[in-house]
mmCIF file of C-alpha atoms in Angstrom:
data_model
loop_
_atom_site.group_PDB
_atom_site.id
_atom_site.type_symbol
_atom_site.label_atom_id
_atom_site.label_comp_id
_atom_site.label_asym_id
_atom_site.label_seq_id
_atom_site.Cartn_x
_atom_site.Cartn_y
_atom_site.Cartn_z
ATOM 1 C CA MET A 166 0.159 0.070 0.178
ATOM 2 C CA SER A 167 1.498 3.321 -1.208
ATOM 3 C CA LYS A 168 1.358 6.467 0.674
ATOM 4 C CA VAL A 169 0.589 9.381 -1.804
ATOM 5 C CA LEU A 170 1.262 13.107 -0.825
ATOM 6 C CA PHE A 171 -0.547 15.627 -2.962
ATOM 7 C CA LEU A 172 0.701 18.893 -3.133
ATOM 8 C CA TYR A 173 -0.818 22.191 -4.413
ATOM 9 C CA ASP A 174 -0.044 25.817 -4.166
ATOM 10 C CA GLU A 175 -3.667 27.229 -4.030
ATOM 11 C CA ILE A 176 -7.139 25.934 -3.687
ATOM 12 C CA GLU A 177 -8.555 26.393 -7.409
ATOM 13 C CA PRO A 178 -11.285 24.009 -9.478
ATOM 14 C CA THR A 179 -8.374 21.682 -10.788
ATOM 15 C CA VAL A 180 -7.102 20.832 -7.068
ATOM 16 C CA LEU A 181 -10.789 20.367 -5.623
ATOM 17 C CA MET A 182 -11.495 18.089 -8.598
ATOM 18 C CA ALA A 183 -8.183 16.113 -8.143
ATOM 19 C CA LYS A 184 -9.070 15.639 -4.348
ATOM 20 C CA ARG A 185 -12.431 14.466 -5.096
ATOM 21 C CA PHE A 186 -11.293 11.992 -7.662
ATOM 22 C CA PHE A 187 -8.324 10.524 -5.506
ATOM 23 C CA GLU A 188 -10.305 10.433 -2.350
ATOM 24 C CA LYS A 189 -12.602 8.020 -4.271
ATOM 25 C CA PHE A 190 -9.555 6.324 -5.987
ATOM 26 C CA ALA A 191 -8.017 5.755 -2.519
ATOM 27 C CA GLU A 192 -11.078 4.234 -1.055
ATOM 28 C CA LYS A 193 -11.463 1.922 -3.848
ATOM 29 C CA LYS A 194 -8.093 0.855 -4.122
ATOM 30 C CA ASN A 195 -6.763 0.763 -0.381
ATOM 31 C CA ILE A 196 -3.828 3.381 -0.456
ATOM 32 C CA LYS A 197 -3.307 6.289 2.090
ATOM 33 C CA ILE A 198 -3.190 9.848 0.620
ATOM 34 C CA ARG A 199 -2.744 13.517 2.048
ATOM 35 C CA PHE A 200 -3.652 16.714 0.408
ATOM 36 C CA ILE A 201 -1.340 19.605 1.614
ATOM 37 C CA LYS A 202 -0.935 23.112 0.493
ATOM 38 C CA SER A 203 2.729 23.505 -0.382
ATOM 39 C CA ALA A 204 3.083 26.605 2.208
ATOM 40 C CA LYS A 205 2.232 24.326 5.180
ATOM 41 C CA LEU A 206 4.174 21.186 4.025
ATOM 42 C CA LYS A 207 6.374 19.817 7.006
ATOM 43 C CA GLN A 208 9.333 17.470 7.296
ATOM 44 C CA GLU A 209 7.132 14.697 8.592
ATOM 45 C CA ASP A 210 4.646 14.786 5.549
ATOM 46 C CA PHE A 211 7.565 14.362 3.122
ATOM 47 C CA ASN A 212 9.255 11.439 5.129
ATOM 48 C CA TRP A 213 5.694 9.736 5.637
ATOM 49 C CA SER A 214 5.297 9.703 1.554
ATOM 50 C CA ASP A 215 6.093 7.137 -1.135
ATOM 51 C CA VAL A 216 4.882 8.893 -4.008
ATOM 52 C CA ILE A 217 4.623 12.650 -4.427
ATOM 53 C CA LEU A 218 2.184 14.136 -6.762
ATOM 54 C CA ILE A 219 2.593 17.690 -7.534
ATOM 55 C CA ILE A 220 -0.646 19.729 -8.911
ATOM 56 C CA ARG A 221 0.016 22.633 -11.399
ATOM 57 C CA GLY A 222 3.257 23.251 -9.480
ATOM 58 C CA GLN A 223 4.695 26.721 -10.797
ATOM 59 C CA ALA A 224 6.493 27.958 -7.540
ATOM 60 C CA ILE A 225 10.155 27.544 -6.740
ATOM 61 C CA PHE A 226 9.553 25.853 -3.440
ATOM 62 C CA MET A 227 7.699 23.140 -5.288
ATOM 63 C CA ALA A 228 10.559 22.741 -7.709
ATOM 64 C CA GLU A 229 12.930 22.507 -4.717
ATOM 65 C CA ILE A 230 10.816 19.735 -3.292
ATOM 66 C CA ALA A 231 10.640 17.799 -6.653
ATOM 67 C CA LYS A 232 14.599 17.733 -6.554
ATOM 68 C CA ILE A 233 14.519 16.469 -3.182
ATOM 69 C CA ALA A 234 11.839 13.873 -3.845
ATOM 70 C CA ALA A 235 13.809 12.824 -6.882
ATOM 71 C CA LYS A 236 17.005 12.465 -4.787
ATOM 72 C CA LYS A 237 15.367 10.437 -2.028
ATOM 73 C CA GLN A 238 13.875 8.317 -4.631
ATOM 74 C CA ARG A 239 10.438 9.216 -4.080
ATOM 75 C CA TYR A 240 8.136 8.228 -7.396
ATOM 76 C CA VAL A 241 7.266 11.932 -8.540
ATOM 77 C CA VAL A 242 4.127 12.474 -10.486
ATOM 78 C CA SER A 243 3.500 16.134 -11.829
ATOM 79 C CA PHE A 244 -0.091 17.032 -13.179
ATOM 80 C CA TYR A 245 -0.726 19.933 -15.555
ATOM 81 C CA ASP A 246 -3.879 20.941 -17.396
ATOM 82 C CA ASP A 247 -2.442 24.195 -18.980
ATOM 83 C CA ASP A 248 0.710 25.086 -21.013
ATOM 84 C CA PHE A 249 2.277 27.541 -18.631
ATOM 85 C CA PHE A 250 5.323 28.230 -21.244
ATOM 86 C CA GLU A 251 2.651 29.547 -23.694
ATOM 87 C CA LEU A 252 0.468 31.228 -21.005
ATOM 88 C CA LYS A 253 1.682 34.707 -21.474
ATOM 89 C CA ASP A 254 -0.523 36.857 -19.237
ATOM 90 C CA PHE A 255 -1.437 39.907 -20.973
ATOM 91 C CA HIS A 256 1.875 39.674 -22.983
ATOM 92 C CA ILE A 257 4.044 39.419 -19.852
ATOM 93 C CA ARG A 258 6.517 36.238 -19.774
ATOM 94 C CA ARG A 259 6.891 34.899 -16.238
ATOM 95 C CA PRO A 260 10.566 33.528 -16.396
ATOM 96 C CA MET A 261 10.657 32.297 -12.622
ATOM 97 C CA GLN A 262 7.494 30.388 -13.149
ATOM 98 C CA GLU A 263 8.987 28.865 -16.288
ATOM 99 C CA LYS A 264 12.213 27.872 -14.453
ATOM 100 C CA ALA A 265 10.186 26.173 -11.523
ATOM 101 C CA ILE A 266 7.811 24.105 -14.111
ATOM 102 C CA THR A 267 11.096 22.906 -15.971
ATOM 103 C CA ILE A 268 12.759 21.711 -12.763
ATOM 104 C CA ILE A 269 9.722 19.987 -11.619
ATOM 105 C CA LEU A 270 9.214 18.102 -14.974
ATOM 106 C CA GLN A 271 12.943 17.209 -15.094
ATOM 107 C CA ASN A 272 12.503 15.550 -11.600
ATOM 108 C CA SER A 273 9.193 13.716 -12.581
ATOM 109 C CA ASP A 274 8.700 10.027 -13.372
ATOM 110 C CA ILE A 275 5.235 10.836 -14.813
ATOM 111 C CA VAL A 276 3.498 13.882 -16.563
ATOM 112 C CA LEU A 277 -0.016 13.601 -15.848
ATOM 113 C CA ALA A 278 -1.827 15.964 -18.579
ATOM 114 C CA THR A 279 -5.090 16.336 -19.887
ATOM 115 C CA ASN A 280 -4.220 16.990 -23.458
ATOM 116 C CA ASN A 281 -1.984 14.855 -25.629
ATOM 117 C CA THR A 282 -0.162 17.967 -27.007
ATOM 118 C CA LEU A 283 0.487 19.345 -23.639
ATOM 119 C CA GLY A 284 1.771 15.856 -22.378
ATOM 120 C CA GLU A 285 4.042 15.440 -25.391
ATOM 121 C CA LYS A 286 5.532 18.615 -25.179
ATOM 122 C CA TYR A 287 6.113 18.466 -21.313
ATOM 123 C CA VAL A 288 7.725 14.949 -21.304
ATOM 124 C CA LYS A 289 10.166 16.353 -24.027
ATOM 125 C CA ILE A 290 11.128 19.113 -21.549
ATOM 126 C CA SER A 291 11.457 16.320 -18.845
ATOM 127 C CA LYS A 292 13.757 14.023 -20.875
ATOM 128 C CA LYS A 293 12.893 11.314 -18.273
ATOM 129 C CA ALA A 294 9.232 11.245 -17.533
ATOM 130 C CA LYS A 295 6.410 9.037 -19.253
ATOM 131 C CA PHE A 296 3.335 10.792 -20.443
ATOM 132 C CA VAL A 297 -0.158 9.504 -19.136
ATOM 133 C CA LYS A 298 -3.464 11.285 -20.190
ATOM 134 C CA SER A 299 -5.637 12.495 -17.302
ATOM 135 C CA ASP A 300 -9.519 13.065 -17.705
ATOM 136 C CA THR A 301 -12.010 14.476 -15.536
ATOM 137 C CA SER A 302 -14.053 11.502 -14.204
ATOM 138 C CA VAL A 303 -18.100 11.683 -13.889
ATOM 139 C CA GLN A 304 -20.501 9.719 -11.883
ATOM 140 C CA GLU A 305 -23.885 9.031 -12.902
ATOM 141 C CA SER A 306 -25.296 11.099 -9.957
ATOM 142 C CA GLU A 307 -23.671 14.143 -11.452
ATOM 143 C CA LEU A 308 -25.428 14.102 -14.713
ATOM 144 C CA TYR A 309 -28.264 16.437 -14.199
ATOM 145 C CA ILE A 310 -31.507 16.683 -16.214
ATOM 146 C CA GLN A 311 -32.658 20.357 -16.820
ATOM 147 C CA GLU A 312 -35.832 21.811 -15.709
ATOM 148 C CA GLU A 313 -38.185 23.521 -18.333
ATOM 149 C CA LYS A 314 -36.203 26.316 -19.777
ATOM 150 C CA LYS A 315 -37.382 29.947 -19.304
ATOM 151 C CA GLU A 316 -39.102 31.800 -22.309
ATOM 152 C CA GLY A 317 -36.624 33.391 -24.557
ATOM 153 C CA ILE A 318 -32.946 32.528 -25.316
ATOM 154 C CA HIS A 319 -30.748 32.659 -22.342
ATOM 155 C CA VAL A 320 -27.056 32.351 -23.177
ATOM 156 C CA VAL A 321 -24.510 31.680 -20.546
ATOM 157 C CA TYR A 322 -20.656 32.190 -20.575
ATOM 158 C CA TYR A 323 -18.101 31.532 -18.172
ATOM 159 C CA VAL A 324 -14.484 32.093 -17.457
ATOM 160 C CA ASN A 325 -12.184 31.238 -14.342
ATOM 161 C CA ASP A 326 -9.648 34.083 -14.861
ATOM 162 C CA GLY A 327 -11.871 36.916 -15.424
ATOM 163 C CA THR A 328 -10.389 37.844 -18.767
ATOM 164 C CA THR A 329 -12.725 39.393 -21.555
ATOM 165 C CA GLU A 330 -10.408 39.374 -24.309
ATOM 166 C CA THR A 331 -11.863 36.124 -25.820
ATOM 167 C CA PHE A 332 -15.320 37.116 -25.495
ATOM 168 C CA GLU A 333 -14.839 40.596 -27.154
ATOM 169 C CA GLN A 334 -12.945 39.341 -29.837
ATOM 170 C CA VAL A 335 -14.613 36.222 -30.790
ATOM 171 C CA ILE A 336 -18.178 36.915 -29.842
ATOM 172 C CA GLY A 337 -18.252 40.900 -29.650
ATOM 173 C CA PRO A 338 -18.447 41.547 -33.552
ATOM 174 C CA ALA A 339 -21.393 39.148 -34.050
ATOM 175 C CA ILE A 340 -23.495 40.681 -31.118
ATOM 176 C CA PRO A 341 -25.152 43.431 -33.036
ATOM 177 C CA ALA A 342 -26.479 41.046 -35.759
ATOM 178 C CA LEU A 343 -27.403 38.743 -33.140
ATOM 179 C CA THR A 344 -29.366 41.375 -31.146
ATOM 180 C CA GLU A 345 -31.128 42.555 -34.389
ATOM 181 C CA LYS A 346 -32.167 38.842 -35.044
ATOM 182 C CA TYR A 347 -33.382 38.046 -31.675
ATOM 183 C CA GLY A 348 -34.039 41.191 -30.093
ATOM 184 C CA LYS A 349 -35.220 41.380 -26.253
ATOM 185 C CA ASN A 350 -35.552 37.493 -26.360
ATOM 186 C CA LEU A 351 -31.698 37.224 -26.101
ATOM 187 C CA THR A 352 -30.298 37.544 -22.942
ATOM 188 C CA TRP A 353 -26.729 37.172 -21.824
ATOM 189 C CA SER A 354 -25.598 35.798 -18.392
ATOM 190 C CA PHE A 355 -21.460 36.171 -17.638
ATOM 191 C CA ILE A 356 -20.189 34.335 -14.634
ATOM 192 C CA GLY A 357 -16.693 35.594 -13.478
ATOM 193 C CA VAL A 358 -16.293 37.952 -16.171
ATOM 194 C CA THR A 359 -17.703 41.254 -17.191
ATOM 195 C CA PRO A 360 -17.034 42.055 -21.000
ATOM 196 C CA LYS A 361 -17.985 45.089 -22.507
ATOM 197 C CA MET A 362 -21.152 44.912 -24.035
ATOM 198 C CA PRO A 363 -22.118 47.200 -27.256
ATOM 199 C CA ASN A 364 -25.040 49.664 -26.685
ATOM 200 C CA CYS A 365 -27.446 47.852 -28.790
ATOM 201 C CA VAL A 366 -27.977 45.346 -26.038
ATOM 202 C CA SER A 367 -30.203 46.631 -23.314
ATOM 203 C CA GLN A 368 -28.968 46.440 -19.721
ATOM 204 C CA ASP A 369 -31.872 44.493 -18.824
ATOM 205 C CA ASN A 370 -30.936 41.659 -20.914
ATOM 206 C CA ILE A 371 -27.351 41.198 -19.457
ATOM 207 C CA TYR A 372 -26.797 39.483 -16.119
ATOM 208 C CA PHE A 373 -23.538 39.295 -14.308
ATOM 209 C CA TYR A 374 -22.390 37.027 -11.618
ATOM 210 C CA GLN A 375 -19.417 37.219 -9.476
ATOM 211 C CA HIS A 376 -16.663 34.599 -9.487
ATOM 212 C CA LEU A 377 -18.238 31.625 -7.695
ATOM 213 C CA SER A 378 -16.652 28.697 -5.833
ATOM 214 C CA LEU A 379 -16.733 25.221 -7.811
ATOM 215 C CA ASP A 380 -19.888 24.057 -6.169
ATOM 216 C CA GLN A 381 -21.631 27.266 -6.459
ATOM 217 C CA PHE A 382 -20.887 27.712 -10.129
ATOM 218 C CA ARG A 383 -22.227 24.002 -10.831
ATOM 219 C CA LYS A 384 -25.343 24.923 -8.694
ATOM 220 C CA LEU A 385 -26.008 27.901 -10.864
ATOM 221 C CA LEU A 386 -25.368 26.144 -14.300
ATOM 222 C CA ARG A 387 -27.883 23.399 -13.134
ATOM 223 C CA LYS A 388 -30.506 25.850 -11.671
ATOM 224 C CA GLY A 389 -30.229 28.915 -13.668
ATOM 225 C CA ARG A 390 -32.517 27.707 -16.463
ATOM 226 C CA PHE A 391 -30.104 28.646 -19.210
ATOM 227 C CA THR A 392 -31.009 27.859 -22.815
ATOM 228 C CA PHE A 393 -27.472 26.977 -23.888
ATOM 229 C CA GLY A 394 -23.871 27.680 -23.113
ATOM 230 C CA ILE A 395 -21.008 29.297 -25.440
ATOM 231 C CA ALA A 396 -17.475 28.465 -25.501
ATOM 232 C CA PRO A 397 -15.755 30.749 -27.776
ATOM 233 C CA LEU A 398 -11.753 29.978 -28.099
ATOM 234 C CA ILE A 399 -8.941 31.981 -30.118
ATOM 235 C CA GLU A 400 -6.730 29.388 -31.530
ATOM 236 C CA ASN A 401 -3.029 29.773 -30.360
ATOM 237 C CA GLU A 402 -0.339 27.607 -28.903
ATOM 238 C CA PHE A 403 -1.665 27.998 -25.482
ATOM 239 C CA THR A 404 -5.422 26.973 -26.463
ATOM 240 C CA LYS A 405 -4.129 24.055 -28.334
ATOM 241 C CA SER A 406 -3.136 22.547 -25.088
ATOM 242 C CA LYS A 407 -6.390 23.069 -23.230
ATOM 243 C CA TYR A 408 -8.790 20.589 -21.669
ATOM 244 C CA ILE A 409 -12.446 20.050 -22.681
ATOM 245 C CA ASN A 410 -13.687 21.804 -19.446
ATOM 246 C CA LYS A 411 -16.559 23.417 -20.923
ATOM 247 C CA PHE A 412 -17.739 20.365 -22.597
ATOM 248 C CA MET A 413 -17.642 18.390 -19.085
ATOM 249 C CA GLU A 414 -19.158 21.322 -17.167
ATOM 250 C CA PHE A 415 -22.237 22.193 -19.709
ATOM 251 C CA THR A 416 -23.013 18.405 -20.561
ATOM 252 C CA THR A 417 -23.043 17.294 -16.493
ATOM 253 C CA ALA A 418 -25.264 20.408 -16.090
ATOM 254 C CA GLY A 419 -27.642 19.151 -18.899
ATOM 255 C CA LEU A 420 -26.747 22.031 -21.179
ATOM 256 C CA ALA A 421 -26.028 22.034 -25.010
ATOM 257 C CA CYS A 422 -23.009 24.263 -25.956
ATOM 258 C CA ILE A 423 -21.510 26.106 -29.107
ATOM 259 C CA TYR A 424 -17.792 25.560 -29.261
ATOM 260 C CA SER A 425 -15.371 27.244 -31.505
ATOM 261 C CA ASP A 426 -14.294 24.961 -34.177
ATOM 262 C CA VAL A 427 -10.516 25.032 -32.901
ATOM 263 C CA ALA A 428 -8.552 22.718 -30.575
ATOM 264 C CA PRO A 429 -9.353 21.111 -28.303
ATOM 265 C CA TYR A 430 -12.878 21.047 -29.626
ATOM 266 C CA HIS A 431 -12.007 20.329 -33.126
ATOM 267 C CA GLY A 432 -12.149 16.498 -33.641
ATOM 268 C CA PHE A 433 -13.868 16.137 -30.414
ATOM 269 C CA ILE A 434 -17.035 17.900 -30.806
ATOM 270 C CA GLU A 435 -19.221 16.513 -33.574
ATOM 271 C CA ASP A 436 -21.522 19.356 -34.824
ATOM 272 C CA LYS A 437 -25.092 18.782 -34.042
ATOM 273 C CA LYS A 438 -24.283 15.377 -32.561
ATOM 274 C CA ASN A 439 -22.627 16.179 -29.003
ATOM 275 C CA GLY A 440 -22.559 19.978 -29.582
ATOM 276 C CA PHE A 441 -22.415 22.970 -32.125
ATOM 277 C CA LEU A 442 -19.404 23.689 -33.818
ATOM 278 C CA CYS A 443 -18.797 27.190 -35.084
ATOM 279 C CA GLU A 444 -16.215 29.302 -37.033
ATOM 280 C CA ASN A 445 -15.014 32.254 -35.437
ATOM 281 C CA THR A 446 -16.916 34.347 -37.850
ATOM 282 C CA VAL A 447 -19.944 36.761 -37.455
ATOM 283 C CA ASP A 448 -21.841 34.473 -40.010
ATOM 284 C CA GLY A 449 -20.329 31.307 -38.209
ATOM 285 C CA TRP A 450 -21.955 32.529 -34.677
ATOM 286 C CA ILE A 451 -25.154 33.565 -36.322
ATOM 287 C CA GLY A 452 -25.601 30.286 -37.986
ATOM 288 C CA ALA A 453 -24.553 28.226 -34.800
ATOM 289 C CA PHE A 454 -27.252 30.261 -32.788
ATOM 290 C CA GLU A 455 -29.678 29.445 -35.325
ATOM 291 C CA LYS A 456 -29.088 25.529 -34.621
ATOM 292 C CA ALA A 457 -28.663 26.075 -30.970
ATOM 293 C CA CYS A 458 -32.000 27.497 -30.713
ATOM 294 C CA ASN A 459 -33.852 24.403 -31.781
ATOM 295 C CA LYS A 460 -34.964 22.541 -28.995
ATOM 296 C CA GLU A 461 -35.078 19.007 -30.411
ATOM 297 C CA ALA A 462 -31.356 19.582 -31.611
ATOM 298 C CA ARG A 463 -30.141 20.754 -28.250
ATOM 299 C CA GLU A 464 -31.922 17.952 -26.513
ATOM 300 C CA LYS A 465 -30.068 15.554 -29.083
ATOM 301 C CA CYS A 466 -26.924 16.925 -28.298
ATOM 302 C CA VAL A 467 -27.208 16.742 -24.468
ATOM 303 C CA GLU A 468 -28.176 13.054 -24.544
ATOM 304 C CA ASN A 469 -25.451 11.887 -27.032
ATOM 305 C CA ALA A 470 -22.904 14.120 -24.847
ATOM 306 C CA LYS A 471 -24.125 12.259 -21.752
ATOM 307 C CA THR A 472 -23.797 9.058 -23.247
ATOM 308 C CA GLN A 473 -20.252 9.836 -24.234
ATOM 309 C CA ILE A 474 -19.409 10.818 -20.603
ATOM 310 C CA ARG A 475 -20.989 7.423 -19.304
ATOM 311 C CA GLU A 476 -18.825 5.512 -21.843
ATOM 312 C CA LYS A 477 -15.390 7.359 -21.738
ATOM 313 C CA PHE A 478 -15.551 9.334 -18.528
ATOM 314 C CA SER A 479 -17.081 7.471 -15.660
ATOM 315 C CA GLN A 480 -15.164 7.115 -12.529
ATOM 316 C CA ASP A 481 -14.567 3.509 -12.706
ATOM 317 C CA ALA A 482 -13.060 3.640 -16.073
ATOM 318 C CA ILE A 483 -10.681 6.581 -15.394
ATOM 319 C CA ILE A 484 -9.619 4.668 -12.217
ATOM 320 C CA LYS A 485 -9.016 1.533 -14.196
ATOM 321 C CA ARG A 486 -7.032 3.454 -16.647
ATOM 322 C CA ILE A 487 -4.766 5.156 -14.136
ATOM 323 C CA VAL A 488 -4.078 2.021 -12.240
ATOM 324 C CA GLU A 489 -2.941 0.314 -15.424
ATOM 325 C CA GLU A 490 -0.640 3.249 -16.583
ATOM 326 C CA ILE A 491 0.585 4.280 -12.964
ATOM 327 C CA PRO A 492 0.710 1.144 -10.963
ATOM 328 C CA GLU A 493 3.328 3.078 -8.727
ATOM 329 C CA LEU A 494 0.203 4.702 -6.915
ATOM 330 C CA LEU A 495 -0.669 1.641 -5.350
ATOM 331 C CA GLU A 496 2.685 -0.494 -4.931
ATOM 332 C CA TYR A 497 5.573 2.126 -4.746
ATOM 333 C CA LYS A 498 7.691 1.979 -1.719
ATOM 334 C CA LYS A 499 10.389 4.611 -0.745
ATOM 335 C CA ARG A 500 13.802 3.329 -1.424
ATOM 336 C CA LYS A 501 16.091 5.822 0.649
ATOM 337 C CA GLN A 502 16.478 7.192 3.945
ATOM 338 C CA ASN A 503 13.854 10.023 4.912
ATOM 339 C CA ILE A 504 15.442 13.813 5.103
ATOM 340 C CA SER A 505 16.629 14.423 8.457
ATOM 341 C CA LYS A 506 17.069 18.032 8.172
ATOM 342 C CA ILE A 507 15.946 20.642 5.822
ATOM 343 C CA LYS A 508 15.238 24.186 6.110
ATOM 344 C CA PHE A 509 11.865 24.356 4.421
ATOM 345 C CA TYR A 510 11.248 27.954 6.130
ATOM 346 C CA GLN A 511 14.222 29.367 3.722
ATOM 347 C CA LEU A 512 12.889 27.568 0.651
ATOM 348 C CA LYS A 513 9.291 28.961 1.355
ATOM 349 C CA LEU A 514 10.735 32.385 2.024
ATOM 350 C CA TYR A 515 12.686 32.386 -1.493
ATOM 351 C CA SER A 516 9.485 31.029 -2.920
ATOM 352 C CA LYS A 517 7.320 33.663 -1.407
ATOM 353 C CA VAL A 518 9.668 36.287 -2.770
ATOM 354 C CA ALA A 519 9.909 34.813 -6.370
ATOM 355 C CA SER A 520 5.759 34.418 -6.132
ATOM 356 C CA VAL A 521 5.482 38.334 -5.240
ATOM 357 C CA MET A 522 7.655 39.300 -8.031
ATOM 358 C CA ASP A 523 5.515 37.056 -10.530
ATOM 359 C CA LEU A 524 2.434 38.494 -9.106
ATOM 360 C CA PHE A 525 3.655 41.880 -9.752
ATOM 361 C CA LEU A 526 4.438 41.133 -13.664
ATOM 362 C CA ARG A 527 0.959 39.761 -13.989
ATOM 363 C CA ALA A 528 -0.745 42.569 -12.090
ATOM 364 C CA LYS A 529 1.164 45.175 -14.404
ATOM 365 C CA GLY A 530 0.206 43.343 -17.494
ATOM 366 C CA ARG A 531 -3.338 43.098 -16.590
ATOM 367 C CA TRP A 532 -3.491 46.707 -15.465
ATOM 368 C CA LYS A 533 -1.908 47.861 -18.985
ATOM 369 C CA VAL A 534 -4.297 45.712 -21.276
ATOM 370 C CA GLU A 535 -7.654 45.490 -19.142
ATOM 371 C CA GLY A 536 -7.386 48.721 -17.003
ATOM 372 C CA PHE A 537 -7.575 49.242 -13.230
ATOM 373 C CA THR A 538 -10.888 47.933 -12.623
ATOM 374 C CA ASN A 539 -10.358 44.489 -13.877
ATOM 375 C CA LEU A 540 -7.270 44.246 -12.101
ATOM 376 C CA ILE A 541 -9.075 44.917 -8.737
ATOM 377 C CA MET A 542 -11.786 42.519 -9.509
ATOM 378 C CA TYR A 543 -8.841 39.916 -10.437
ATOM 379 C CA ILE A 544 -7.351 40.422 -6.851
ATOM 380 C CA TRP A 545 -10.603 40.362 -5.130
ATOM 381 C CA GLN A 546 -11.340 36.836 -6.799
ATOM 382 C CA LYS A 547 -7.969 35.510 -6.156
ATOM 383 C CA LYS A 548 -7.443 36.661 -2.709
ATOM 384 C CA VAL A 549 -10.594 37.509 -1.153
ATOM 385 C CA LEU A 550 -12.885 34.722 -2.477
ATOM 386 C CA LYS A 551 -10.008 32.209 -2.338
ATOM 387 C CA THR A 552 -10.769 30.672 -5.581
#
């Protein structure tokens, strides 16, 4: 029986979903686990572990822990669901973050990633790790059946980081034409984001929700009685490595969705079968809205998407695949002596300084591109709401 130590920097949706999955995993496979925020890691926690799984590690402290773990022959797994080398927050490079991720990858035995493009890139950086594909698991009880929709067309859009660029660039140009076509029957709901809307849209047809916790967000999607969701995406090197999160969230909430016809949706979404694909043009979005406004077409997409989740993303199926590809999670035992003395506080202090410098770079970029108001909202979401 292995002892698996999960390390993360901040509580965020990815961490919460990983925690819930591996708690079920541990229960079914009889292993011991601990989830610990990196800032609270103690020597005793490290010595207890056989396997260390680092979730979205980006801090210098995490990198140092990965080095120590490899030296002491712990089995190291790093998990990523975004390509942080391509994530230039508002065109700002983050060299300290890139250095930390490189060190973590180079000391990992397994790179657990949610996207093939991402995983293949990160194992090349690692030079030693094996790539294992990770997917979100869903239980049957999580597949929600929507209540009768409200009258009209109620579109919902959400993002986790509060950025408005994608919506404004991809959807913005189509809004006047959509407003002219559907008039007051079309309403927009935004979760965690406040994009600029053209004057042709009445304020009575716009609803804003603050950034919500994962559970609050899922409850709103289920109970909001929305007509369908939208998932616009700009194609670039970063988005090519993203996961199909919006497919998973909208489908489990019982909602159909319009997806930009770019990776990762291209090749996964089949138009009018498990969703609606859309070219990022004004005509493309107008045509997609026409398809999504058909009730029978939406219901067909939702049922097919749920069937796809049952067949490929069930909890039992994901657990079975993880066990087959990473048997070390069940059977690996540490092979060297524990650490006797390590000044964690020095590493944490160094990492904290680096994190503050990194936060300054990101804040500077956000202020320059999106203005002071969005910067304050971002800080509120991250530091006050703790999401």
